Amino acid sequence: MSTEPLRTEPLRTEPFRFDTKIAVLLREDLEPWQRLNVTAFLVSGLGTQIPEVIGEPYEDADGVGYLPMFRQPVLVFQGTKETLTAAHARVLSRALPRAVFTGDLFTTGNDRDNRAAVRAVPTAELDLVGLSVYGPRNAVDKVLKGARMHP
């Protein structure tokens, strides 16, 4: 009798192209710890509002379960403050699902204060340091025009 675990789904060997995209745009002048923190915060809300982005739970060969994750890659980009401002205007004009992270959020310590910090600033004056967006590939690509892949 084999001790190898049974696979319920075959592993894909060919590339898979999704018709949607999850993307994060970071301001290029952030410190490394800030880039990681902002990225984690920005993508955290997607699964609560757009359940189709979440795959099935994971389980290892011993039957230990793990939380489900996004069903597709998260692409991370970077750009100047101006690139981020332009992307923000484009994501709003296309009404795509999005999240923002502003510079003020580095000084708050909880969710209530984070929301209050964003609420206190008019849209055009937000000090954007990060933006996440989800939607059809071509629409997200248009939002991210001028940004480059994060190294």
JSON list of N, CA and C in Angstrom, two decimals, residues 50-85:
[
{"chain": "A", "resi": 50, "resn": "ILE", "atom": "N", "xyz": [-15.28, 40.67, -1.71]},
{"chain": "A", "resi": 50, "resn": "ILE", "atom": "CA", "xyz": [-15.31, 40.01, -3.01]},
{"chain": "A", "resi": 50, "resn": "ILE", "atom": "C", "xyz": [-14.95, 38.54, -2.78]},
{"chain": "A", "resi": 51, "resn": "PRO", "atom": "N", "xyz": [-15.90, 37.74, -2.31]},
{"chain": "A", "resi": 51, "resn": "PRO", "atom": "CA", "xyz": [-15.59, 36.36, -1.91]},
{"chain": "A", "resi": 51, "resn": "PRO", "atom": "C", "xyz": [-15.03, 35.49, -3.03]},
{"chain": "A", "resi": 52, "resn": "GLU", "atom": "N", "xyz": [-15.31, 35.81, -4.29]},
{"chain": "A", "resi": 52, "resn": "GLU", "atom": "CA", "xyz": [-14.80, 34.98, -5.37]},
{"chain": "A", "resi": 52, "resn": "GLU", "atom": "C", "xyz": [-13.28, 35.03, -5.53]},
{"chain": "A", "resi": 53, "resn": "VAL", "atom": "N", "xyz": [-12.61, 35.97, -4.86]},
{"chain": "A", "resi": 53, "resn": "VAL", "atom": "CA", "xyz": [-11.14, 36.01, -4.95]},
{"chain": "A", "resi": 53, "resn": "VAL", "atom": "C", "xyz": [-10.49, 34.99, -4.03]},
{"chain": "A", "resi": 54, "resn": "ILE", "atom": "N", "xyz": [-11.28, 34.37, -3.14]},
{"chain": "A", "resi": 54, "resn": "ILE", "atom": "CA", "xyz": [-10.74, 33.43, -2.17]},
{"chain": "A", "resi": 54, "resn": "ILE", "atom": "C", "xyz": [-10.92, 32.00, -2.67]},
{"chain": "A", "resi": 55, "resn": "GLY", "atom": "N", "xyz": [-9.85, 31.22, -2.59]},
{"chain": "A", "resi": 55, "resn": "GLY", "atom": "CA", "xyz": [-9.91, 29.82, -2.98]},
{"chain": "A", "resi": 55, "resn": "GLY", "atom": "C", "xyz": [-10.42, 28.94, -1.85]},
{"chain": "A", "resi": 56, "resn": "GLU", "atom": "N", "xyz": [-10.18, 27.67, -1.96]},
{"chain": "A", "resi": 56, "resn": "GLU", "atom": "CA", "xyz": [-10.60, 26.69, -0.97]},
{"chain": "A", "resi": 56, "resn": "GLU", "atom": "C", "xyz": [-9.56, 26.59, 0.15]},
{"chain": "A", "resi": 57, "resn": "PRO", "atom": "N", "xyz": [-9.96, 26.10, 1.34]},
{"chain": "A", "resi": 57, "resn": "PRO", "atom": "CA", "xyz": [-8.99, 25.89, 2.43]},
{"chain": "A", "resi": 57, "resn": "PRO", "atom": "C", "xyz": [-7.91, 24.89, 2.01]},
{"chain": "A", "resi": 58, "resn": "TYR", "atom": "N", "xyz": [-6.78, 24.98, 2.64]},
{"chain": "A", "resi": 58, "resn": "TYR", "atom": "CA", "xyz": [-5.66, 24.08, 2.39]},
{"chain": "A", "resi": 58, "resn": "TYR", "atom": "C", "xyz": [-5.62, 22.99, 3.45]},
{"chain": "A", "resi": 59, "resn": "GLU", "atom": "N", "xyz": [-5.00, 21.88, 3.11]},
{"chain": "A", "resi": 59, "resn": "GLU", "atom": "CA", "xyz": [-4.80, 20.79, 4.06]},
{"chain": "A", "resi": 59, "resn": "GLU", "atom": "C", "xyz": [-3.52, 20.07, 3.66]},
{"chain": "A", "resi": 60, "resn": "ASP", "atom": "N", "xyz": [-2.67, 19.79, 4.65]},
{"chain": "A", "resi": 60, "resn": "ASP", "atom": "CA", "xyz": [-1.44, 19.05, 4.33]},
{"chain": "A", "resi": 60, "resn": "ASP", "atom": "C", "xyz": [-1.71, 17.55, 4.37]},
{"chain": "A", "resi": 61, "resn": "ALA", "atom": "N", "xyz": [-0.67, 16.77, 4.09]},
{"chain": "A", "resi": 61, "resn": "ALA", "atom": "CA", "xyz": [-0.83, 15.32, 3.99]},
{"chain": "A", "resi": 61, "resn": "ALA", "atom": "C", "xyz": [-1.23, 14.68, 5.31]},
{"chain": "A", "resi": 62, "resn": "ASP", "atom": "N", "xyz": [-1.01, 15.36, 6.43]},
{"chain": "A", "resi": 62, "resn": "ASP", "atom": "CA", "xyz": [-1.40, 14.83, 7.73]},
{"chain": "A", "resi": 62, "resn": "ASP", "atom": "C", "xyz": [-2.80, 15.25, 8.15]},
{"chain": "A", "resi": 63, "resn": "GLY", "atom": "N", "xyz": [-3.48, 15.97, 7.26]},
{"chain": "A", "resi": 63, "resn": "GLY", "atom": "CA", "xyz": [-4.84, 16.39, 7.56]},
{"chain": "A", "resi": 63, "resn": "GLY", "atom": "C", "xyz": [-4.94, 17.67, 8.36]},
{"chain": "A", "resi": 64, "resn": "VAL", "atom": "N", "xyz": [-3.84, 18.38, 8.54]},
{"chain": "A", "resi": 64, "resn": "VAL", "atom": "CA", "xyz": [-3.87, 19.66, 9.26]},
{"chain": "A", "resi": 64, "resn": "VAL", "atom": "C", "xyz": [-4.40, 20.73, 8.30]},
{"chain": "A", "resi": 65, "resn": "GLY", "atom": "N", "xyz": [-5.42, 21.41, 8.73]},
{"chain": "A", "resi": 65, "resn": "GLY", "atom": "CA", "xyz": [-6.05, 22.42, 7.89]},
{"chain": "A", "resi": 65, "resn": "GLY", "atom": "C", "xyz": [-5.41, 23.79, 8.01]},
{"chain": "A", "resi": 66, "resn": "TYR", "atom": "N", "xyz": [-5.53, 24.55, 6.92]},
{"chain": "A", "resi": 66, "resn": "TYR", "atom": "CA", "xyz": [-5.00, 25.92, 6.85]},
{"chain": "A", "resi": 66, "resn": "TYR", "atom": "C", "xyz": [-6.04, 26.81, 6.20]},
{"chain": "A", "resi": 67, "resn": "LEU", "atom": "N", "xyz": [-5.99, 28.08, 6.51]},
{"chain": "A", "resi": 67, "resn": "LEU", "atom": "CA", "xyz": [-6.95, 29.03, 5.96]},
{"chain": "A", "resi": 67, "resn": "LEU", "atom": "C", "xyz": [-6.85, 29.12, 4.44]},
{"chain": "A", "resi": 68, "resn": "PRO", "atom": "N", "xyz": [-7.95, 29.41, 3.79]},
{"chain": "A", "resi": 68, "resn": "PRO", "atom": "CA", "xyz": [-7.90, 29.64, 2.35]},
{"chain": "A", "resi": 68, "resn": "PRO", "atom": "C", "xyz": [-7.16, 30.95, 2.06]},
{"chain": "A", "resi": 69, "resn": "MET", "atom": "N", "xyz": [-6.65, 31.05, 0.85]},
{"chain": "A", "resi": 69, "resn": "MET", "atom": "CA", "xyz": [-5.94, 32.26, 0.42]},
{"chain": "A", "resi": 69, "resn": "MET", "atom": "C", "xyz": [-6.53, 32.72, -0.90]},
{"chain": "A", "resi": 70, "resn": "PHE", "atom": "N", "xyz": [-6.01, 33.82, -1.43]},
{"chain": "A", "resi": 70, "resn": "PHE", "atom": "CA", "xyz": [-6.44, 34.27, -2.75]},
{"chain": "A", "resi": 70, "resn": "PHE", "atom": "C", "xyz": [-6.26, 33.15, -3.75]},
{"chain": "A", "resi": 71, "resn": "ARG", "atom": "N", "xyz": [-7.13, 33.08, -4.71]},
{"chain": "A", "resi": 71, "resn": "ARG", "atom": "CA", "xyz": [-7.05, 32.05, -5.74]},
{"chain": "A", "resi": 71, "resn": "ARG", "atom": "C", "xyz": [-6.12, 32.45, -6.88]},
{"chain": "A", "resi": 72, "resn": "GLN", "atom": "N", "xyz": [-5.61, 33.67, -6.83]},
{"chain": "A", "resi": 72, "resn": "GLN", "atom": "CA", "xyz": [-4.74, 34.15, -7.89]},
{"chain": "A", "resi": 72, "resn": "GLN", "atom": "C", "xyz": [-3.64, 35.01, -7.28]},
{"chain": "A", "resi": 73, "resn": "PRO", "atom": "N", "xyz": [-2.57, 35.23, -8.04]},
{"chain": "A", "resi": 73, "resn": "PRO", "atom": "CA", "xyz": [-1.46, 36.03, -7.50]},
{"chain": "A", "resi": 73, "resn": "PRO", "atom": "C", "xyz": [-1.88, 37.48, -7.23]},
{"chain": "A", "resi": 74, "resn": "VAL", "atom": "N", "xyz": [-1.17, 38.09, -6.29]},
{"chain": "A", "resi": 74, "resn": "VAL", "atom": "CA", "xyz": [-1.29, 39.52, -6.04]},
{"chain": "A", "resi": 74, "resn": "VAL", "atom": "C", "xyz": [-0.04, 40.16, -6.67]},
{"chain": "A", "resi": 75, "resn": "LEU", "atom": "N", "xyz": [-0.25, 41.04, -7.62]},
{"chain": "A", "resi": 75, "resn": "LEU", "atom": "CA", "xyz": [0.86, 41.70, -8.30]},
{"chain": "A", "resi": 75, "resn": "LEU", "atom": "C", "xyz": [1.15, 43.02, -7.61]},
{"chain": "A", "resi": 76, "resn": "VAL", "atom": "N", "xyz": [2.41, 43.27, -7.31]},
{"chain": "A", "resi": 76, "resn": "VAL", "atom": "CA", "xyz": [2.79, 44.47, -6.57]},
{"chain": "A", "resi": 76, "resn": "VAL", "atom": "C", "xyz": [3.59, 45.38, -7.50]},
{"chain": "A", "resi": 77, "resn": "PHE", "atom": "N", "xyz": [3.16, 46.63, -7.56]},
{"chain": "A", "resi": 77, "resn": "PHE", "atom": "CA", "xyz": [3.77, 47.65, -8.41]},
{"chain": "A", "resi": 77, "resn": "PHE", "atom": "C", "xyz": [4.26, 48.79, -7.54]},
{"chain": "A", "resi": 78, "resn": "GLN", "atom": "N", "xyz": [5.07, 49.66, -8.13]},
{"chain": "A", "resi": 78, "resn": "GLN", "atom": "CA", "xyz": [5.49, 50.86, -7.43]},
{"chain": "A", "resi": 78, "resn": "GLN", "atom": "C", "xyz": [5.48, 52.03, -8.40]},
{"chain": "A", "resi": 79, "resn": "GLY", "atom": "N", "xyz": [5.43, 53.21, -7.82]},
{"chain": "A", "resi": 79, "resn": "GLY", "atom": "CA", "xyz": [5.43, 54.42, -8.63]},
{"chain": "A", "resi": 79, "resn": "GLY", "atom": "C", "xyz": [5.63, 55.64, -7.78]},
{"chain": "A", "resi": 80, "resn": "THR", "atom": "N", "xyz": [5.73, 56.76, -8.44]},
{"chain": "A", "resi": 80, "resn": "THR", "atom": "CA", "xyz": [5.90, 58.04, -7.75]},
{"chain": "A", "resi": 80, "resn": "THR", "atom": "C", "xyz": [4.58, 58.46, -7.09]},
{"chain": "A", "resi": 81, "resn": "LYS", "atom": "N", "xyz": [4.67, 59.49, -6.32]},
{"chain": "A", "resi": 81, "resn": "LYS", "atom": "CA", "xyz": [3.46, 60.04, -5.70]},
{"chain": "A", "resi": 81, "resn": "LYS", "atom": "C", "xyz": [2.46, 60.46, -6.78]},
{"chain": "A", "resi": 82, "resn": "GLU", "atom": "N", "xyz": [2.97, 61.02, -7.87]},
{"chain": "A", "resi": 82, "resn": "GLU", "atom": "CA", "xyz": [2.12, 61.45, -8.97]},
{"chain": "A", "resi": 82, "resn": "GLU", "atom": "C", "xyz": [1.46, 60.25, -9.67]},
{"chain": "A", "resi": 83, "resn": "THR", "atom": "N", "xyz": [2.21, 59.16, -9.81]},
{"chain": "A", "resi": 83, "resn": "THR", "atom": "CA", "xyz": [1.65, 57.95, -10.41]},
{"chain": "A", "resi": 83, "resn": "THR", "atom": "C", "xyz": [0.52, 57.41, -9.54]},
{"chain": "A", "resi": 84, "resn": "LEU", "atom": "N", "xyz": [0.72, 57.42, -8.24]},
{"chain": "A", "resi": 84, "resn": "LEU", "atom": "CA", "xyz": [-0.31, 56.95, -7.30]},
{"chain": "A", "resi": 84, "resn": "LEU", "atom": "C", "xyz": [-1.55, 57.84, -7.36]},
{"chain": "A", "resi": 85, "resn": "THR", "atom": "N", "xyz": [-1.35, 59.14, -7.41]},
{"chain": "A", "resi": 85, "resn": "THR", "atom": "CA", "xyz": [-2.49, 60.07, -7.50]},
{"chain": "A", "resi": 85, "resn": "THR", "atom": "C", "xyz": [-3.28, 59.85, -8.77]}
]
